[in-house]
XYZ file of C-alpha atoms in Angstrom:
224
model
C 67.998 102.817 92.277
C 68.324 99.793 94.011
C 72.278 98.109 94.372
C 73.629 94.688 93.940
C 77.433 94.084 95.229
C 79.166 91.728 93.768
C 83.039 90.889 96.484
C 86.289 89.822 94.812
C 88.919 89.080 97.652
C 92.973 89.531 96.599
C 94.532 87.097 99.845
C 98.263 88.498 100.838
C 100.541 86.519 100.077
C 104.664 87.004 101.226
C 105.235 90.863 101.256
C 102.489 92.414 98.425
C 100.157 94.836 99.209
C 96.655 93.137 98.147
C 93.766 95.344 96.873
C 90.133 93.398 97.885
C 87.930 95.020 94.848
C 84.205 95.217 95.520
C 81.399 95.955 92.440
C 78.574 97.717 92.702
C 75.870 97.458 90.385
C 72.379 99.168 90.208
C 69.705 99.877 88.453
C 66.427 101.882 87.445
C 63.941 101.868 87.286
C 60.297 103.284 86.253
C 56.490 102.909 86.651
C 54.226 103.680 84.180
C 50.771 105.838 86.031
C 47.321 104.073 85.982
C 44.125 105.360 87.441
C 44.045 104.384 91.253
C 40.987 104.263 91.759
C 40.008 101.069 89.137
C 42.633 100.035 92.311
C 45.187 98.380 89.667
C 48.590 97.851 90.457
C 51.025 99.769 88.057
C 53.465 97.632 86.215
C 57.143 98.334 86.945
C 59.274 98.401 83.621
C 62.179 97.687 84.697
C 65.610 98.489 83.567
C 68.565 96.177 83.464
C 72.267 97.657 84.683
C 74.940 97.091 82.595
C 77.298 93.556 83.141
C 80.999 94.914 84.182
C 83.833 93.093 84.284
C 87.104 94.600 86.535
C 90.206 93.450 85.113
C 93.161 93.947 87.271
C 96.233 93.077 86.593
C 98.186 90.800 88.495
C 94.725 90.316 89.642
C 94.907 93.486 92.530
C 98.529 92.566 93.719
C 101.311 94.614 94.020
C 104.244 92.531 94.986
C 107.442 94.232 96.430
C 110.451 92.180 97.168
C 111.496 90.752 100.882
C 111.972 93.419 103.189
C 115.121 93.180 105.645
C 115.819 95.101 108.978
C 118.717 97.057 107.250
C 116.114 98.617 105.275
C 114.692 100.124 108.622
C 116.466 103.308 109.944
C 116.780 104.856 113.620
C 114.874 108.248 112.744
C 114.060 107.736 109.277
C 111.301 106.730 106.484
C 112.126 104.841 103.829
C 110.712 104.756 100.116
C 110.009 102.462 98.248
C 109.535 102.672 94.380
C 106.305 103.028 93.346
C 104.893 101.012 91.261
C 101.816 100.883 88.799
C 99.489 98.400 86.783
C 96.788 99.654 84.299
C 93.147 99.105 85.365
C 90.345 98.653 82.943
C 86.862 98.444 83.791
C 84.480 96.889 80.600
C 80.964 97.229 80.390
C 78.139 95.930 77.700
C 76.398 99.182 77.512
C 76.554 102.994 78.420
C 76.875 104.013 82.308
C 78.676 106.062 84.362
C 81.530 104.540 87.034
C 82.772 106.533 90.508
C 85.309 104.007 92.843
C 85.966 104.729 96.987
C 88.686 102.916 98.337
C 88.757 101.671 102.249
C 91.374 100.729 104.305
C 91.180 97.310 106.038
C 94.061 98.483 106.844
C 93.543 101.516 109.169
C 94.540 100.791 112.135
C 98.637 101.048 111.240
C 97.924 104.183 109.077
C 98.798 107.247 110.251
C 96.532 109.150 111.905
C 95.127 112.395 110.094
C 95.869 111.843 106.569
C 93.002 109.884 104.596
C 95.462 109.543 102.028
C 97.512 107.474 103.074
C 96.770 103.025 104.094
C 97.867 100.977 106.489
C 101.137 98.094 105.761
C 100.345 96.272 109.039
C 101.997 95.684 112.553
C 104.953 94.797 113.434
C 106.486 94.113 116.400
C 103.013 94.066 118.702
C 101.920 97.397 119.137
C 104.422 98.445 116.229
C 103.469 100.154 112.632
C 105.214 98.645 109.721
C 104.382 102.104 107.233
C 102.140 103.370 105.438
C 101.547 103.793 101.585
C 99.550 106.187 99.189
C 97.214 104.865 96.060
C 97.289 107.432 92.861
C 94.793 108.084 89.881
C 95.889 109.202 87.197
C 95.997 108.796 82.995
C 92.017 107.685 82.443
C 90.335 107.051 79.562
C 86.855 106.664 78.640
C 86.122 104.479 75.438
C 90.579 105.153 74.485
C 89.862 109.216 74.280
C 92.001 110.796 77.261
C 89.600 111.770 80.207
C 90.484 112.870 83.255
C 89.422 112.069 87.449
C 86.890 114.293 89.361
C 86.842 114.070 92.931
C 83.860 114.482 95.164
C 82.217 114.673 99.069
C 78.833 112.764 97.438
C 79.268 109.509 94.902
C 75.872 111.549 93.427
C 77.774 114.901 93.095
C 80.715 114.456 90.659
C 83.188 117.467 91.817
C 86.871 119.206 90.220
C 87.895 117.127 87.584
C 91.936 116.167 87.465
C 94.626 114.714 86.057
C 95.252 112.653 88.704
C 94.733 112.285 92.228
C 95.877 111.141 95.647
C 93.246 108.527 96.864
C 91.382 110.258 100.101
C 89.211 107.134 102.119
C 87.119 109.626 102.695
C 86.540 110.962 99.095
C 84.566 109.269 95.990
C 86.046 109.898 92.042
C 84.714 109.343 88.964
C 85.317 109.489 84.643
C 84.973 112.703 83.155
C 85.342 113.752 79.615
C 84.112 117.619 80.554
C 84.589 119.797 83.860
C 81.605 118.943 85.960
C 79.494 116.156 84.904
C 79.963 112.772 84.898
C 80.783 110.356 81.879
C 78.794 107.703 80.239
C 80.714 104.630 78.537
C 81.273 101.369 78.089
C 85.376 101.044 78.502
C 87.062 102.990 81.859
C 90.580 102.919 82.220
C 92.902 104.675 84.611
C 96.759 103.818 85.624
C 96.750 102.748 89.724
C 99.768 103.860 91.392
C 100.861 102.056 95.427
C 103.537 103.809 96.983
C 105.092 102.871 99.604
C 107.477 104.284 102.954
C 109.069 102.285 105.744
C 109.508 103.169 109.071
C 111.715 104.712 111.374
C 112.484 102.205 114.253
C 110.568 104.408 117.071
C 107.433 103.844 114.388
C 107.827 99.965 114.633
C 108.900 99.454 117.541
C 111.854 98.543 117.714
C 114.420 96.713 115.511
C 112.794 93.707 113.211
C 115.632 91.097 113.009
C 113.756 88.756 110.424
C 112.544 91.214 108.078
C 108.939 91.838 107.807
C 106.155 91.564 105.273
C 104.131 94.197 103.933
C 100.554 93.547 105.168
C 98.862 96.437 102.766
C 94.814 95.822 101.812
C 92.407 97.686 100.821
C 88.994 97.465 99.611
C 88.032 99.393 96.221
C 84.350 99.505 95.218
C 83.538 100.568 91.653
C 79.885 101.424 91.292
C 78.472 101.536 88.412
C 74.933 102.405 86.318
C 72.542 104.179 84.356
């Protein structure tokens, strides 16, 4: 399979969690057998890949109000309200779909937990906080579906209704346990749940407040 990659950048603005979207496409090719003794060059029959479009509300932005120093506690973390957006991928032909997520701000994420994404640095070496990304309420062509999680992009895994996304896993849409399903319209809720660190982890107080600076890269892969 040959893959092409299309990247769309979402810029981080004031107090916004941004998502960087990458779309990977692939196509399958088959060659017709010929008599090699005649030294013919076998013709290559290429079946073009579907064309897909990502529909992310607000361009993939999750906007929170300006943070204030009073929201950061001396020794306790502070959870912000979760925010959900419904994403969709629309294709012009039946295909399977998987996604993976990379943390652009991984240097500010908690160590040892691949489901926590960083919110950026503050006060020099301090970490502002972290957030979790949840994938849920999937459907395929308007029919209720599940999501599978796997460590191998080529092998579907266990299906469930909801997953906390890990940067070490791949996720796909399925209408049956154990196999990827084909469709033209894939949808799911993507929820972010931010947590502000205590002042111990922010490297001191935030006199002038702070801005959320989370940025993740979502890679959608589809093909025949």
